[in-house]
mmCIF file of C-alpha atoms in Angstrom:
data_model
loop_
_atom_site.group_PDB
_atom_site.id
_atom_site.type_symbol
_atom_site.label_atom_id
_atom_site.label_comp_id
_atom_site.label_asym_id
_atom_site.label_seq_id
_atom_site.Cartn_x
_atom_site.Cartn_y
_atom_site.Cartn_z
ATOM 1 C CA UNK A 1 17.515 -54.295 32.855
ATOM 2 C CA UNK A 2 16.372 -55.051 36.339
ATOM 3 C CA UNK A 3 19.302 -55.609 37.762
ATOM 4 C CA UNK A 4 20.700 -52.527 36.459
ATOM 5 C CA UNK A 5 17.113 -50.334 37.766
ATOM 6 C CA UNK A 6 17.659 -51.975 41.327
ATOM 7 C CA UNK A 7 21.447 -51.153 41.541
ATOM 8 C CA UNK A 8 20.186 -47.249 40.585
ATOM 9 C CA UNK A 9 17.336 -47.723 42.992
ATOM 10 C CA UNK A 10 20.278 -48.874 45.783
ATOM 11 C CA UNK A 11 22.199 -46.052 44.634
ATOM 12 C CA UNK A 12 20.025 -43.616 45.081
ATOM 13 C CA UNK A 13 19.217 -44.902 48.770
ATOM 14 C CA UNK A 14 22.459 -44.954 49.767
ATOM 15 C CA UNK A 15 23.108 -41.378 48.161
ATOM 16 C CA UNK A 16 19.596 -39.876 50.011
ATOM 17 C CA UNK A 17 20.796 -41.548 53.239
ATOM 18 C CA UNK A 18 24.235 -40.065 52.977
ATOM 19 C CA UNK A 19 22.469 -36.739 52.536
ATOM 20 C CA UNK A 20 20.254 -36.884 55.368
ATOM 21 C CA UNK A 21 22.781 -37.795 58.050
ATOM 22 C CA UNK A 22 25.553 -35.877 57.134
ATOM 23 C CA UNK A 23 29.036 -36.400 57.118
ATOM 24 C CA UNK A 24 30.359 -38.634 60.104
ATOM 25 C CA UNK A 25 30.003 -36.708 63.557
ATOM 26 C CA UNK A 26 33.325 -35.418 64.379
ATOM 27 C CA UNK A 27 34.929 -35.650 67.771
ATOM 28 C CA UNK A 28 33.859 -32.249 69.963
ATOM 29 C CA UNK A 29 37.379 -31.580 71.347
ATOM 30 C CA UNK A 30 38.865 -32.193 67.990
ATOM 31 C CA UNK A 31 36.529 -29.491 66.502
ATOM 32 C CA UNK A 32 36.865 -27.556 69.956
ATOM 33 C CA UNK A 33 40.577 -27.624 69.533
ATOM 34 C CA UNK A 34 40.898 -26.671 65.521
ATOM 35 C CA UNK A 35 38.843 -24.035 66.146
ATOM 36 C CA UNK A 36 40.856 -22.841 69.235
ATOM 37 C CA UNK A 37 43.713 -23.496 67.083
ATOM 38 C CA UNK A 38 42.371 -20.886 64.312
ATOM 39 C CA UNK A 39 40.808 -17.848 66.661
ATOM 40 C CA UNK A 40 44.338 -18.056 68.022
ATOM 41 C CA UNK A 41 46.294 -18.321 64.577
ATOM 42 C CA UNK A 42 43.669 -15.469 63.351
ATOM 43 C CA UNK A 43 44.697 -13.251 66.563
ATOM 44 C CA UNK A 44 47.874 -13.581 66.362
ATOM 45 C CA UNK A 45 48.231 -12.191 62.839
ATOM 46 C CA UNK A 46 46.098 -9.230 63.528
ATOM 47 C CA UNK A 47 48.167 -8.177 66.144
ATOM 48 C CA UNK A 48 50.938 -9.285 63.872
ATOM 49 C CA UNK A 49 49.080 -6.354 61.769
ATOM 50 C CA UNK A 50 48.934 -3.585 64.349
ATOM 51 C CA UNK A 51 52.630 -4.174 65.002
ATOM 52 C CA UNK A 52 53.493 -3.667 61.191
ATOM 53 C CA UNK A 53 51.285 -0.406 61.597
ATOM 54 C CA UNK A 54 53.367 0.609 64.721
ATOM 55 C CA UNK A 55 56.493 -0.010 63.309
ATOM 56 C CA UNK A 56 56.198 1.445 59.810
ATOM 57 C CA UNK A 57 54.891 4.597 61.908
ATOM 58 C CA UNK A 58 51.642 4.922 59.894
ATOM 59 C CA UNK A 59 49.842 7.089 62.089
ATOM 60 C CA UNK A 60 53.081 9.313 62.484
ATOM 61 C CA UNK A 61 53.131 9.655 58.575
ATOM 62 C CA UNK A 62 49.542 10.324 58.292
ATOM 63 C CA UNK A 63 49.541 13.016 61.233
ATOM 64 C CA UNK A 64 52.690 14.450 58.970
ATOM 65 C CA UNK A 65 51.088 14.627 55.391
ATOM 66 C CA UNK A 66 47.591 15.472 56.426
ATOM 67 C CA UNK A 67 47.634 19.098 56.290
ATOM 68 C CA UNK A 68 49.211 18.892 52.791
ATOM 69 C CA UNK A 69 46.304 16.864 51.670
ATOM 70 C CA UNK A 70 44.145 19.191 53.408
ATOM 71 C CA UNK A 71 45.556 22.103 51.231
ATOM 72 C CA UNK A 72 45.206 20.182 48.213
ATOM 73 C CA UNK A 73 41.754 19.735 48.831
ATOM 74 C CA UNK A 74 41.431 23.419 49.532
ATOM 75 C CA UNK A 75 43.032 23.844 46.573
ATOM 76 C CA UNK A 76 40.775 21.985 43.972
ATOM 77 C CA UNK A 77 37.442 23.444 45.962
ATOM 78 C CA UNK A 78 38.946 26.792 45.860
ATOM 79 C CA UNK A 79 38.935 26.353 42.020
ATOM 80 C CA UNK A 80 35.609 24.635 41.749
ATOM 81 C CA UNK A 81 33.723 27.217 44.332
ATOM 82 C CA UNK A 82 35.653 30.547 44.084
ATOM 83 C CA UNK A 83 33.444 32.410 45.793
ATOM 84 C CA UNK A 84 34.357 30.931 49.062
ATOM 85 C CA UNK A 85 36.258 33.533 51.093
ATOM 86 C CA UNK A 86 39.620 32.097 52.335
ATOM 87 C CA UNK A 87 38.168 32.874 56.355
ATOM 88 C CA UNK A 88 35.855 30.234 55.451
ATOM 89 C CA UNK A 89 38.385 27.636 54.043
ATOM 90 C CA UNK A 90 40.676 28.484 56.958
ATOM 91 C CA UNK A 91 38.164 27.485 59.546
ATOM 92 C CA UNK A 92 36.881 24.296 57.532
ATOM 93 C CA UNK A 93 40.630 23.354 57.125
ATOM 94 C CA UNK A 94 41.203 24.207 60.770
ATOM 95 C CA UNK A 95 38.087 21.812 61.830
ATOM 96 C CA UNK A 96 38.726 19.028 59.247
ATOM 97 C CA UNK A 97 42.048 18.725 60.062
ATOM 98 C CA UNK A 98 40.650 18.483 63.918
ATOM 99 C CA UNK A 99 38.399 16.064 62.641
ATOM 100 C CA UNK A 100 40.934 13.561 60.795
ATOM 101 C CA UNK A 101 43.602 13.904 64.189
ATOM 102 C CA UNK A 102 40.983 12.663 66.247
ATOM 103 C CA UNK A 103 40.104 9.371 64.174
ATOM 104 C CA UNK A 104 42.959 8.443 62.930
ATOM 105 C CA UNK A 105 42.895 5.672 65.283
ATOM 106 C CA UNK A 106 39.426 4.311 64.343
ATOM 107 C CA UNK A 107 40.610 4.757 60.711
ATOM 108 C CA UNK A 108 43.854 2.370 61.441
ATOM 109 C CA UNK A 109 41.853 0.204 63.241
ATOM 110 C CA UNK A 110 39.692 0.099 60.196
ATOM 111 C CA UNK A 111 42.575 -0.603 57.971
ATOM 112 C CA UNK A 112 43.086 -3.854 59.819
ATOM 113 C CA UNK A 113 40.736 -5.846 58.371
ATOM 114 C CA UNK A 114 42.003 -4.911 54.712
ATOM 115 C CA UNK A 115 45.481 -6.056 55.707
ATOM 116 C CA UNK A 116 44.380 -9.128 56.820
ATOM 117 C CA UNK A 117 42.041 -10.091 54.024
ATOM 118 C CA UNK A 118 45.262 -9.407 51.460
ATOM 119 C CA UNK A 119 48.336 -10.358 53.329
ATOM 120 C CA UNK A 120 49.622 -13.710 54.764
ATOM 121 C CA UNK A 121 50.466 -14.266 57.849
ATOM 122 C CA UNK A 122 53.960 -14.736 56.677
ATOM 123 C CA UNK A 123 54.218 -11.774 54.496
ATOM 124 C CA UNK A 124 53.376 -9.615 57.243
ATOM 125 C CA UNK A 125 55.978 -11.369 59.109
ATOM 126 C CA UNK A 126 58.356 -10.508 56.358
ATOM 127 C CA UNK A 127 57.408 -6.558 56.230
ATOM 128 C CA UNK A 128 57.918 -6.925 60.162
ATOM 129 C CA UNK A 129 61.173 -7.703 59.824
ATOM 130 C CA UNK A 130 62.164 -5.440 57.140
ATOM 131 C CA UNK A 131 61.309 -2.659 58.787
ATOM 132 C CA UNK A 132 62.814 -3.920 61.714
ATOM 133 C CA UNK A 133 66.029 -3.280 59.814
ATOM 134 C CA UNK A 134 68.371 0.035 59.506
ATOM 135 C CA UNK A 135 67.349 0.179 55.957
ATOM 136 C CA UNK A 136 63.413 -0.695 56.830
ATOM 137 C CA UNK A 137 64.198 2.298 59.706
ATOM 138 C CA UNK A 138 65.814 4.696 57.237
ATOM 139 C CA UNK A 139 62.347 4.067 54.432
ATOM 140 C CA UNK A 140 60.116 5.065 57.542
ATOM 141 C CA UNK A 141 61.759 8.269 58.458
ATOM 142 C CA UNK A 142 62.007 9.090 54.637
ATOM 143 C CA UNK A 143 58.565 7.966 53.744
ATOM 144 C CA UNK A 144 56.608 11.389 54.735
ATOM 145 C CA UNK A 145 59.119 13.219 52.354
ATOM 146 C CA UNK A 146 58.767 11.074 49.757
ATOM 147 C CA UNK A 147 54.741 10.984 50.323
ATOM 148 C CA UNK A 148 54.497 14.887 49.810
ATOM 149 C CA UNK A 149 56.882 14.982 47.351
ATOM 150 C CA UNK A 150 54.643 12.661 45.544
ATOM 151 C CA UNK A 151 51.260 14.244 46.355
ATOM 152 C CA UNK A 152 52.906 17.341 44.956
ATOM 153 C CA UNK A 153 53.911 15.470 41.385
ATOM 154 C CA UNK A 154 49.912 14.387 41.551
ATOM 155 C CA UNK A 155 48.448 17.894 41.659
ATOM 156 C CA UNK A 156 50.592 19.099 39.121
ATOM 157 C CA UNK A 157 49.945 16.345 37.035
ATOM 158 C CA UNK A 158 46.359 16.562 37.970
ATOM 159 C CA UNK A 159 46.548 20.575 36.975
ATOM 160 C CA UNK A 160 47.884 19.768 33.779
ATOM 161 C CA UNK A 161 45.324 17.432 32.854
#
């Protein structure tokens, strides 16, 4: 029974001293260099990112459906607060609309982050290259159509709720 206390007493030692130092001390340029190694892996995907942006033309399709969205939204408030004259809407439209233009930039910049935290490096890679293609070209150019077309399905649906 002593034996076995001063084995658990050893144990312990050796456990409390492992604690207390730490893990080995690892080589500065090693850690220098894997963390070099990262910032530039991490940069390169988030400008991986703003290409995708760029070349899928997102601010060009949000420019192109915001005043539908805009008169949806005029829509629904017009029904909730009909006592709004339409001079009034016209000129909130007119300034919100002024509004969203000016920040879209900060909003895509914004999206960033959201990309990166739910796409791989390689799967941006891979929607890179898609729309690099005639066919990734051809969903761009038809994407604003089929965005409106769509928003137009929701308020109807949403009217017949």
């Amino acid at each position: 029974m002593a034996a076995l206390a001063r084995i658990s007493a050893v144990c312990v030692l050796l456990l409390a001293g492992l604690a207390v130092s730490g893990p080995a001390a690892a080589d500065p340029a090693a850690t220098d260099l894997a963390a070099t190694d990262l910032a530039e892996v991490q940069s390169r995907k988030l400008d991986m990112i703003r290409e995708l942006l760029e070349t899928s033309q997102t601010e060009s399709l949000l420019q192109e459906v915001l005043p539908d969205v805009l008169q949806q939204q005029r829509a629904v408030l017009s029904e909730v607060l009909p006592d709004v004259p339409d001079e009034v809407w016209d000129l909130a439209l007119k300034e919100a609309e002024a509004a969203f233009r000016e920040s879209i930039d900060a909003f895509l910049e914004q999206t960033i982050p959201i990309y990166d935290a739910y796409l791989t490096e390689a799967e941006v890679a891979a929607l890179l290259e898609f729309y690099r293609t005639p066919e990734g070209r051809s969903v761009v150019q038809k994407l604003p159509l089929l965005t409106q077309e769509a928003m137009g399905a929701s308020h109807q649906w949403g009217l017949a709720v």
